[in-house]
Tab-separated table of C-alpha atoms and ligand atoms in Angstrom:
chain	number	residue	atom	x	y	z
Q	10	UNK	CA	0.000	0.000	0.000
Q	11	UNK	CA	1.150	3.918	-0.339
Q	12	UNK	CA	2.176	5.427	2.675
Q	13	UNK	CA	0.925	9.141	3.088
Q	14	UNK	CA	3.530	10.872	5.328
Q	15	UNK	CA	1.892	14.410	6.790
Q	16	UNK	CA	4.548	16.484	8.309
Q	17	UNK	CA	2.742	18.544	11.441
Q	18	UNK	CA	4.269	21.218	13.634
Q	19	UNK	CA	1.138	22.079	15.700
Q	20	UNK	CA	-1.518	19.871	17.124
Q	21	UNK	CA	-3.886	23.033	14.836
Q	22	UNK	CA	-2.033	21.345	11.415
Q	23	UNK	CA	-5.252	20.280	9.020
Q	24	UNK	CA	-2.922	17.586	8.295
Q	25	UNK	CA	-3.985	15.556	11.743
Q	26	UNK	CA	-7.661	15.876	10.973
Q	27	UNK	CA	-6.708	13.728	7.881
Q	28	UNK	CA	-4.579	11.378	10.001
Q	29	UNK	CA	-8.279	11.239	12.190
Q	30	UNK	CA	-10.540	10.473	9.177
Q	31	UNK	CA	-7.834	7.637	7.888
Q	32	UNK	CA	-8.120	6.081	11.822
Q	33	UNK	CA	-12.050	6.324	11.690
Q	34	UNK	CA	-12.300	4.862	8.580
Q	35	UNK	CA	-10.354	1.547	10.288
Q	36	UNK	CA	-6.664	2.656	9.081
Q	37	UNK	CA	-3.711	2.930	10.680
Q	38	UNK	CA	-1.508	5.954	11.293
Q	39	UNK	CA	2.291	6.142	12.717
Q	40	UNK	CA	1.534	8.821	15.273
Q	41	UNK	CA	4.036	11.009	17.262
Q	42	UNK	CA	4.162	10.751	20.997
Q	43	UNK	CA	6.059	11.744	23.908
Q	44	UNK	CA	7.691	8.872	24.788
Q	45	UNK	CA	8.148	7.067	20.827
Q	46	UNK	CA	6.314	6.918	18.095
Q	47	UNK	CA	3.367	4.528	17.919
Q	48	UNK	CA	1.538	2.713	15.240
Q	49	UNK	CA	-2.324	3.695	16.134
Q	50	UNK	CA	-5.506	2.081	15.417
Q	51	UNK	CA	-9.039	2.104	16.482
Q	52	UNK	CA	-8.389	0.083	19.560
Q	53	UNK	CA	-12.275	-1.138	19.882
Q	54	UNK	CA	-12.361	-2.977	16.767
Q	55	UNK	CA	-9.552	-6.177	16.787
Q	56	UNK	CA	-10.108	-6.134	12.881
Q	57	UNK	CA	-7.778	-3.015	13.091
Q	58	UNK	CA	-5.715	-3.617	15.811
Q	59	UNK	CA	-4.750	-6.741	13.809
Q	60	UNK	CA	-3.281	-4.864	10.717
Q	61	UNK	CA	-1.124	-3.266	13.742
Q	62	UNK	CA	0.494	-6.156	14.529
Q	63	UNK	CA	0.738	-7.692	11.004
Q	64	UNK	CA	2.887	-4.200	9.744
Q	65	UNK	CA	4.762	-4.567	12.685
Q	66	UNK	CA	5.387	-8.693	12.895
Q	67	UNK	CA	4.013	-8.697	16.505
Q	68	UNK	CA	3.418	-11.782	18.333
Q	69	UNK	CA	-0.451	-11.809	19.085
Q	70	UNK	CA	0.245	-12.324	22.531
Q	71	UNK	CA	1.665	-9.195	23.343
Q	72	UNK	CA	-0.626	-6.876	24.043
Q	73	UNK	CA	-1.458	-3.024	22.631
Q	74	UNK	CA	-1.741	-0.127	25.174
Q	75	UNK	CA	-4.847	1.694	24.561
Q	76	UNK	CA	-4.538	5.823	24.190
Q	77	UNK	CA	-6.857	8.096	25.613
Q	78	UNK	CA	-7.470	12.053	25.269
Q	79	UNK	CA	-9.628	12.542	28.007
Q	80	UNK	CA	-10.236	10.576	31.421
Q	81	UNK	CA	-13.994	9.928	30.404
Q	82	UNK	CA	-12.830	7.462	27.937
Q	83	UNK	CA	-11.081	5.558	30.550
Q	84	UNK	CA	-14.453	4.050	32.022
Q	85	UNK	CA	-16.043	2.362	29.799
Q	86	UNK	CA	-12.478	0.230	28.515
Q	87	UNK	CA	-12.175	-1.454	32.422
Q	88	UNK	CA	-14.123	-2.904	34.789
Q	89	UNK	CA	-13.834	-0.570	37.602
Q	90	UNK	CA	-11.207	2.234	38.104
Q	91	UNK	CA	-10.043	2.246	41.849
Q	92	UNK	CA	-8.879	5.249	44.049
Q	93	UNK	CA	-5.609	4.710	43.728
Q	94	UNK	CA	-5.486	4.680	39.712
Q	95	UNK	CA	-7.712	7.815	40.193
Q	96	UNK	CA	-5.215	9.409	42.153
Q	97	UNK	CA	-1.928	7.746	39.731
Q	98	UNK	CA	-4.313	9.979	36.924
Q	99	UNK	CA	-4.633	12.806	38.078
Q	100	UNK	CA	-0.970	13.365	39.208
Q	101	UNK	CA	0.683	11.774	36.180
Q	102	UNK	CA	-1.532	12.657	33.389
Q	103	UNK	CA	-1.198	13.403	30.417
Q	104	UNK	CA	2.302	11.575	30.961
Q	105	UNK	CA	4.156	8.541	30.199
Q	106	UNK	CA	2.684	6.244	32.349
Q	107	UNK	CA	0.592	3.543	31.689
Q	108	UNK	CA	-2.135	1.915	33.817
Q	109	UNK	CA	-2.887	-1.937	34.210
Q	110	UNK	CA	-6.640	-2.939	35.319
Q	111	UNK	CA	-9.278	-5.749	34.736
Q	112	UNK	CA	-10.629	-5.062	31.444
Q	113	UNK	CA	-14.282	-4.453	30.060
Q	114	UNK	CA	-16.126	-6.479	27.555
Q	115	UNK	CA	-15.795	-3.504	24.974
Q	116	UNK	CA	-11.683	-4.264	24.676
Q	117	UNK	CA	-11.637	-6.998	22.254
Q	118	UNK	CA	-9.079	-9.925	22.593
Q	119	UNK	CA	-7.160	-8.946	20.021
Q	120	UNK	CA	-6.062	-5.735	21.926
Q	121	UNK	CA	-5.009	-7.549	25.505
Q	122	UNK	CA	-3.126	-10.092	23.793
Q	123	UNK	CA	-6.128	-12.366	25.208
Q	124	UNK	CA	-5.306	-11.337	28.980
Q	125	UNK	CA	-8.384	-10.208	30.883
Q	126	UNK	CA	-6.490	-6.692	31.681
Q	127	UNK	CA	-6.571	-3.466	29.503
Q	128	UNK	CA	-3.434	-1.174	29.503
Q	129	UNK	CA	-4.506	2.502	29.282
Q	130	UNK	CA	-2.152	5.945	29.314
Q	131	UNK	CA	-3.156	9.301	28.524
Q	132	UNK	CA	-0.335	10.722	26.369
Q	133	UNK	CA	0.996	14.639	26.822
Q	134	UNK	CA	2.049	15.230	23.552
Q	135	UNK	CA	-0.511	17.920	22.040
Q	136	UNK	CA	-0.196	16.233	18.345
Q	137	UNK	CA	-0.884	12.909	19.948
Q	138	UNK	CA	-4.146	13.604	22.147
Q	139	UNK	CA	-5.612	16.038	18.770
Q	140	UNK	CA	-5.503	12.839	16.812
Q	141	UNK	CA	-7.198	11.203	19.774
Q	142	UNK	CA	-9.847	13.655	20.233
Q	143	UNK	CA	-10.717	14.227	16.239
Q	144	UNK	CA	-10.819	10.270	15.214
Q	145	UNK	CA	-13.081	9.458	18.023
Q	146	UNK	CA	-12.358	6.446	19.555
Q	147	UNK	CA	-9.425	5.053	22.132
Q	148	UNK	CA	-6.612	4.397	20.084
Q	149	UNK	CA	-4.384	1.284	20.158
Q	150	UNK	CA	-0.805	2.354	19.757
Q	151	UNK	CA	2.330	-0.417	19.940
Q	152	UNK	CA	5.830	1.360	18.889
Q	153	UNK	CA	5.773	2.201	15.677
Q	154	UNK	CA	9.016	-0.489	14.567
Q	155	UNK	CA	9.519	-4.067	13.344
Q	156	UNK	CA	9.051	-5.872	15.954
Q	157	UNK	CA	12.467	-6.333	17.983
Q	158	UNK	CA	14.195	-3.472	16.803
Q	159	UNK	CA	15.056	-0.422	18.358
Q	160	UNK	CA	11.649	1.627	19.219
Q	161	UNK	CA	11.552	4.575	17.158
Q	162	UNK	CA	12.256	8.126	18.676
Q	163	UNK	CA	11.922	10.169	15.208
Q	164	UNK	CA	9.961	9.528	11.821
Q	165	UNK	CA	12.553	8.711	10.004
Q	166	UNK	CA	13.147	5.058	11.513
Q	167	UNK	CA	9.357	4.875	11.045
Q	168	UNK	CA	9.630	5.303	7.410
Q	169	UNK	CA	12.697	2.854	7.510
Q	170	UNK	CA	10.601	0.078	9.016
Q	171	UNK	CA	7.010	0.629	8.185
Q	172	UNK	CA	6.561	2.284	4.887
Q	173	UNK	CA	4.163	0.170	2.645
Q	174	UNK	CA	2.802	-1.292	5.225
Q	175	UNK	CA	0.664	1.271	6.910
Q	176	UNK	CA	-2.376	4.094	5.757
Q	177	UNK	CA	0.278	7.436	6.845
Q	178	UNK	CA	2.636	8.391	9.234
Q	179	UNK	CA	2.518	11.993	10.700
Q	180	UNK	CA	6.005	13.572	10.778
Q	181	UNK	CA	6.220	15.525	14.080
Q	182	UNK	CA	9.877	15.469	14.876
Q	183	UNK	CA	12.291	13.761	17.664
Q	184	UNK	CA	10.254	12.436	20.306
Q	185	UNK	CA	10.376	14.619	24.116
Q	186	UNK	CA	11.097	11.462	26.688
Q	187	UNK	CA	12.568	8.938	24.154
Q	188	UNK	CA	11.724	5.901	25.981
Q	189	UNK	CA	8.382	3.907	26.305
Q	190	UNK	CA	6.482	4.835	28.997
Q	191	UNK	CA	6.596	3.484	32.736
Q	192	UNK	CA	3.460	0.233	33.089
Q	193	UNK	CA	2.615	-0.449	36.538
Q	194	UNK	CA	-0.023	-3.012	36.977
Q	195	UNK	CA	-3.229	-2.275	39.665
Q	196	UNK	CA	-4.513	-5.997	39.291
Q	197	UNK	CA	-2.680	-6.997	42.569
Q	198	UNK	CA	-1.659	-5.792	45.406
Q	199	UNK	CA	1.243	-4.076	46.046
Q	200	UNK	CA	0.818	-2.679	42.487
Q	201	UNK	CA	3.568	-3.847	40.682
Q	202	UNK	CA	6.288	-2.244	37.831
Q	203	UNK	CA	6.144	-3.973	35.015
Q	204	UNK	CA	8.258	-1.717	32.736
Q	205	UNK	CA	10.335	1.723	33.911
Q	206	UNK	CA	9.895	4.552	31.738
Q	207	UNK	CA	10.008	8.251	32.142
Q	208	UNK	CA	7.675	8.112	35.495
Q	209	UNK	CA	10.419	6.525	37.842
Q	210	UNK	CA	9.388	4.098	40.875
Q	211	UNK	CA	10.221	6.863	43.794
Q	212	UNK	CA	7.338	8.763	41.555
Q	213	UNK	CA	4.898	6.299	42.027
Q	214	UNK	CA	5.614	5.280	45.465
Q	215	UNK	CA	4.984	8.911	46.448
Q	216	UNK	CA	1.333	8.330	45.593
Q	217	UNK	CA	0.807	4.275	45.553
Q	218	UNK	CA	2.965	3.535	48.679
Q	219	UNK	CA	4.714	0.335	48.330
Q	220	UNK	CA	4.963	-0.924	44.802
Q	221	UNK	CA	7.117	-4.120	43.853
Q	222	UNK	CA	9.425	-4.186	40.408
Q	223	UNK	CA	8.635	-7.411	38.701
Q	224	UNK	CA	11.832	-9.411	38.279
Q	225	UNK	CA	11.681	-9.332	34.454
Q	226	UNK	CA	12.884	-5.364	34.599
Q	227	UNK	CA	16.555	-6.383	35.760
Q	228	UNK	CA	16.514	-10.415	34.473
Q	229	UNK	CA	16.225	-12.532	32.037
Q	230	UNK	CA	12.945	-14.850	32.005
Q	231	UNK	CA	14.162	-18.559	32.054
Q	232	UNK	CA	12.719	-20.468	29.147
Q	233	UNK	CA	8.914	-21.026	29.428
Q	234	UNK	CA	8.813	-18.666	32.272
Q	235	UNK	CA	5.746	-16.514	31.800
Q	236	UNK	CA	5.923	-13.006	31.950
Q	237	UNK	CA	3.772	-10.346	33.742
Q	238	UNK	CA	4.511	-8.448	30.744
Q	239	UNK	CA	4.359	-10.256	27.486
Q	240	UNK	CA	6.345	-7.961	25.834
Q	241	UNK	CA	9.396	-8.659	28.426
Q	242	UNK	CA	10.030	-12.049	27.048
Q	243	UNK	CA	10.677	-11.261	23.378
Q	244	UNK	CA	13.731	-10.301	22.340
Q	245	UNK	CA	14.203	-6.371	22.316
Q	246	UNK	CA	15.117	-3.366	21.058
Q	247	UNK	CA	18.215	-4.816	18.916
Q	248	UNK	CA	20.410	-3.843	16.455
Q	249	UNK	CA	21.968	-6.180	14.292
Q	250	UNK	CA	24.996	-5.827	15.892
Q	251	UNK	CA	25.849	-7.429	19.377
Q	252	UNK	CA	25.927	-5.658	22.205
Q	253	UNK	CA	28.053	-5.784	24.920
Q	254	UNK	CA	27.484	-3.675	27.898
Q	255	UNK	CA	30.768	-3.314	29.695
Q	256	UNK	CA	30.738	-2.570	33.658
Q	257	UNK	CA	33.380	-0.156	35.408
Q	258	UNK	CA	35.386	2.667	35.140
Q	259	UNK	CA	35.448	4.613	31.883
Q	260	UNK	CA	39.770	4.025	32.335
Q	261	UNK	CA	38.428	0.398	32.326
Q	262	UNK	CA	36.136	0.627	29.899
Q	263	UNK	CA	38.634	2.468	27.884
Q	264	UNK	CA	41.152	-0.592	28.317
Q	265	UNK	CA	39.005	-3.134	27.568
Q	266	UNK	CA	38.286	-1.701	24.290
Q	267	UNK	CA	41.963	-1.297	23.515
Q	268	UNK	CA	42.205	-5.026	24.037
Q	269	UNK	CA	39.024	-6.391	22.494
Q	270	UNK	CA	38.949	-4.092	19.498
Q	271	UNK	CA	38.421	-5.199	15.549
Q	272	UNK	CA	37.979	-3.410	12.681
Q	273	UNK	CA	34.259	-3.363	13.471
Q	274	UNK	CA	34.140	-2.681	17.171
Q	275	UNK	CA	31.624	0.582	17.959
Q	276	UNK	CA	31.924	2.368	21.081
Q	277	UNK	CA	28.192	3.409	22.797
Q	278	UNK	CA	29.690	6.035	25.274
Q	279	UNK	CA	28.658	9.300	26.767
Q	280	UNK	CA	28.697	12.500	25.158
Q	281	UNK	CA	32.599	13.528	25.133
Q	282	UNK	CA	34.487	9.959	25.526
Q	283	UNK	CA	34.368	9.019	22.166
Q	284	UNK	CA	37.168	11.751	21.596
Q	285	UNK	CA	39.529	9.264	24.017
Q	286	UNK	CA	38.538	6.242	22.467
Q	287	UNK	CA	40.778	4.204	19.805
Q	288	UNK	CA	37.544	3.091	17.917
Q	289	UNK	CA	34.278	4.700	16.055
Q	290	UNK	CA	32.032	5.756	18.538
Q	291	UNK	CA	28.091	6.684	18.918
Q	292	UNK	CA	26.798	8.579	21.803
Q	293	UNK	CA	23.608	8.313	24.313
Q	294	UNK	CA	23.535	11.333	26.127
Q	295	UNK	CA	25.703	13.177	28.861
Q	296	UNK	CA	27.257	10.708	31.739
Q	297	UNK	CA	25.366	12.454	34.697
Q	298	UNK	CA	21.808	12.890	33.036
Q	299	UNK	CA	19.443	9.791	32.789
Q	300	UNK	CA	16.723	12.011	30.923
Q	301	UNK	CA	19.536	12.799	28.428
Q	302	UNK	CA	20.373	9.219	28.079
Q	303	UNK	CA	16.574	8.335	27.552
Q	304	UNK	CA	16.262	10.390	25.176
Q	305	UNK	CA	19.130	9.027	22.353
Q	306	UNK	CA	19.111	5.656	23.232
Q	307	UNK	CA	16.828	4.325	20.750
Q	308	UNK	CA	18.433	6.260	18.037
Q	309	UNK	CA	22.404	5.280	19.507
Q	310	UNK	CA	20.795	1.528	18.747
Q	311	UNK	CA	19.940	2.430	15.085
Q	312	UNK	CA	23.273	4.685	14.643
Q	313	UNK	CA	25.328	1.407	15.242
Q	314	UNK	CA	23.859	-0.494	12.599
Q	315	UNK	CA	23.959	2.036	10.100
Q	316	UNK	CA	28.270	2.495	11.084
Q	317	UNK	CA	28.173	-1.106	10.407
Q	318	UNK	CA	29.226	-2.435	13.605
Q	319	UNK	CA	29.747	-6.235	14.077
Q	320	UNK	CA	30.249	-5.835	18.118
Q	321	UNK	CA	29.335	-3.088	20.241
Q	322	UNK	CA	30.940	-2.094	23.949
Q	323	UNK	CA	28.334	0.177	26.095
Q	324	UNK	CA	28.217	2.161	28.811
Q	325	UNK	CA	26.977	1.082	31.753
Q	326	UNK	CA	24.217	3.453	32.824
Q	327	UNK	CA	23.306	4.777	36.309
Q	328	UNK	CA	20.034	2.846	37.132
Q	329	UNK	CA	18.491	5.247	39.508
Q	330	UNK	CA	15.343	7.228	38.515
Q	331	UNK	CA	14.757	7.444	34.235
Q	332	UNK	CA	18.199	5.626	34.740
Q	333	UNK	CA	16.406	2.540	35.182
Q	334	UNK	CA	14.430	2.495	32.032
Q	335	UNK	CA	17.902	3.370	30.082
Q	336	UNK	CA	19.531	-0.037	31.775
Q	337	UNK	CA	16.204	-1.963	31.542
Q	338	UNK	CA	16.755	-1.140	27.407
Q	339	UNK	CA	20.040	-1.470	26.730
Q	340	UNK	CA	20.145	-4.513	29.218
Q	341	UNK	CA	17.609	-5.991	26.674
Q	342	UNK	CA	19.199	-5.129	23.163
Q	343	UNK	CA	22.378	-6.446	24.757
Q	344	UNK	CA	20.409	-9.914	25.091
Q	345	UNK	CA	21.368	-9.254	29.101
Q	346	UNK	CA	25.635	-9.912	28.019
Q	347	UNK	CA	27.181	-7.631	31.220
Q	348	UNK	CA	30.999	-7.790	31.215
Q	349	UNK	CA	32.411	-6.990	34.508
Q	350	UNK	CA	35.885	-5.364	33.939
L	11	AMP	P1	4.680	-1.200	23.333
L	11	AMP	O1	3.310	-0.721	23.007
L	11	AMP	O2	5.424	-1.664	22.138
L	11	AMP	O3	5.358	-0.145	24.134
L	11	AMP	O4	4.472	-2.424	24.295
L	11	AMP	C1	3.467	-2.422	25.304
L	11	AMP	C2	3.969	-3.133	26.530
L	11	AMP	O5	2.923	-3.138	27.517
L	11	AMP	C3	4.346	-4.571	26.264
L	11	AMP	O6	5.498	-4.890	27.009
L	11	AMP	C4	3.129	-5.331	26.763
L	11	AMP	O7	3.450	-6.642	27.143
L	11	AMP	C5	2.691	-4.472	27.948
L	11	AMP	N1	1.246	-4.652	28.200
L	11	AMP	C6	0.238	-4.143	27.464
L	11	AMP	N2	-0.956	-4.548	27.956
L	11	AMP	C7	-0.685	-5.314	29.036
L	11	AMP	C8	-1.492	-6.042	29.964
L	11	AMP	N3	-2.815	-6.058	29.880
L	11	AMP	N4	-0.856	-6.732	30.948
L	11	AMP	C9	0.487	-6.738	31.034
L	11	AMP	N5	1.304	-6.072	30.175
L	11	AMP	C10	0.737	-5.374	29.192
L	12	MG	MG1	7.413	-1.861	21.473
């Protein structure tokens, strides 16, 4: 199929009510959001949401998280919305944080994967709830990427992997928060993290209390293990090179390069070290900001693969606050391979 690509600056661009009328009509539209791009569909009708996860090769199981532009749509998609996701609302949204509950007989299978929850998130970005509001319905929206690779933080690498295959992509620039956003389930008690994002765990215990991190965020699931998270146990956010996170000093780091180099060996180091480095590096942000990190990881993934790296040594990130969404990624597209040095 063509692709339409609409290139927006302002959620007042006539170009997103034609993004709306493709998504009412049962399309599906790359849309900008804070966090990454995402592949939207009308998320009430599993006829649509599956041409989201044929373009992207998705395994069925793994379920969508539905977008909302206003709390009143929230309702009707779960069973029953408790105090505390009330209160997780109205302090975090619009935001990058999405909410787990029991799910309503409106949310077809298709959309939860077959799980009997519904994940729901209210994004910030302006561009994101207009196309919301004007199509009319709760939109499904997965990354907008193939499947395992690197989640998309600007249209280009939406182009790269999805033209053909979807009804238009709208062109809105690099994306704010650059990772996908934080998922805390409310279906048990303690709630518990299933992914970190840009809303960090001290955030949520401030208004949830205790919360506990499922063990999928720092390991990997053992073979048949089942996952809290469906999307946990795929493989990730990879390029086609391998990744190698490497943990110590950057005077260690530095060494074991020098050691372990070939001709293809990439560096993925803060902003500055590649000038001290013997090899060709790409950067992800400044050593002492986690937000900064978040926000070029994704595209330091795609840069390796276009530098043609065979292996590639990374930083090891702080994991405190949006730091542990930047380890929880990287961790992943390194297939969890940690070198101590
Ligand atoms: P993506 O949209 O590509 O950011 O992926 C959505 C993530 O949310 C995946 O890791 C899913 O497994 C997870 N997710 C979505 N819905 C649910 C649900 N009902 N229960 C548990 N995890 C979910
Ligand atoms: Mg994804």
């Amino acid at each position: 199929m063509e692709t339409q690509i609409f290139r927006v600056t302002s959620e007042k661009d006539e170009a997103i009510d034609r993004a709306a009328e493709i998504l009412k009509k049962g399309g599906i539209v790359a849309i900008p959001t804070e966090t990454v791009y995402g592949l939207a569909g009308n998320a009430l009708d599993g006829t649509v949401t599956d041409k989201i996860y044929a373009a992207k090769g998705r395994p069925s199981d793994n379920p969508l998280i539905v977008h909302i532009s206003d709390l009143a749509q929230w309702a009707p998609l779960v069973s029953e919305i408790p105090e505390a996701a009330l209160a997780l609302a109205h302090k975090y949204w619009p935001g990058p944080l999405t909410v787990i509950l029991p799910k309503s007989e409106i949310v077809p299978d298709e959309v939860s994967g077959g799980l009997s929850t519904v994940a729901v998130r209210m994004p910030s970005d302006e561009i994101a709830r207009a196309i919301i509001e004007k199509s009319g319905v709760p939109l499904a929206a997965p990354s907008a990427n193939t499947s395992g690779k690197p989640s998309p933080t600007s249209a280009k690498y939406v182009i790269e992997d999805l033209s053909g295959k979807v009804d238009a992509i709208v062109d809105a620039g690099d994306c704010s928060v650059g990772v996908e956003s934080t998922v805390i389930s409310l279906c048990e008690a303690p709630p518990r993290l299933l992914r970190p994002g840009g809303i960090t765990p001290e955030m949520l215990t401030e208004v949830l209390g205790e919360i506990t991190v499922d063990d999928a965020v720092y390991n990997k699931l053992a073979d048949g293990e089942k996952a809290a998270s469906p999307g946990m146990k795929y493989k990730h956010y990879s390029p086609d090179a391998q990744v190698i996170i490497i943990k110590g000093s950057f005077g260690e780091y530095k060494r074991f390069i020098e050691e372990n180099r070939t001709e293809k060996t990439v560096a993925l180091c803060f902003e500055g070290e590649e000038k001290e480095l013997p090899v060709r590096a790409v950067t992800y942000g400044k050593r002492d900001d986690s937000s900064d990190q978040a926000k070029n990881i994704f595209d330091a993934l795609r840069r390796v693969d276009e530098l043609g790296a065979d292996k590639v040594f990374a930083r090891f990130p702080e994991t405190d606050g949006v730091g542990l969404a930047v380890f929880n990624r990287l961790v992943r597209a390194a297939a969890f391979n940690i070198i101590e040095v």
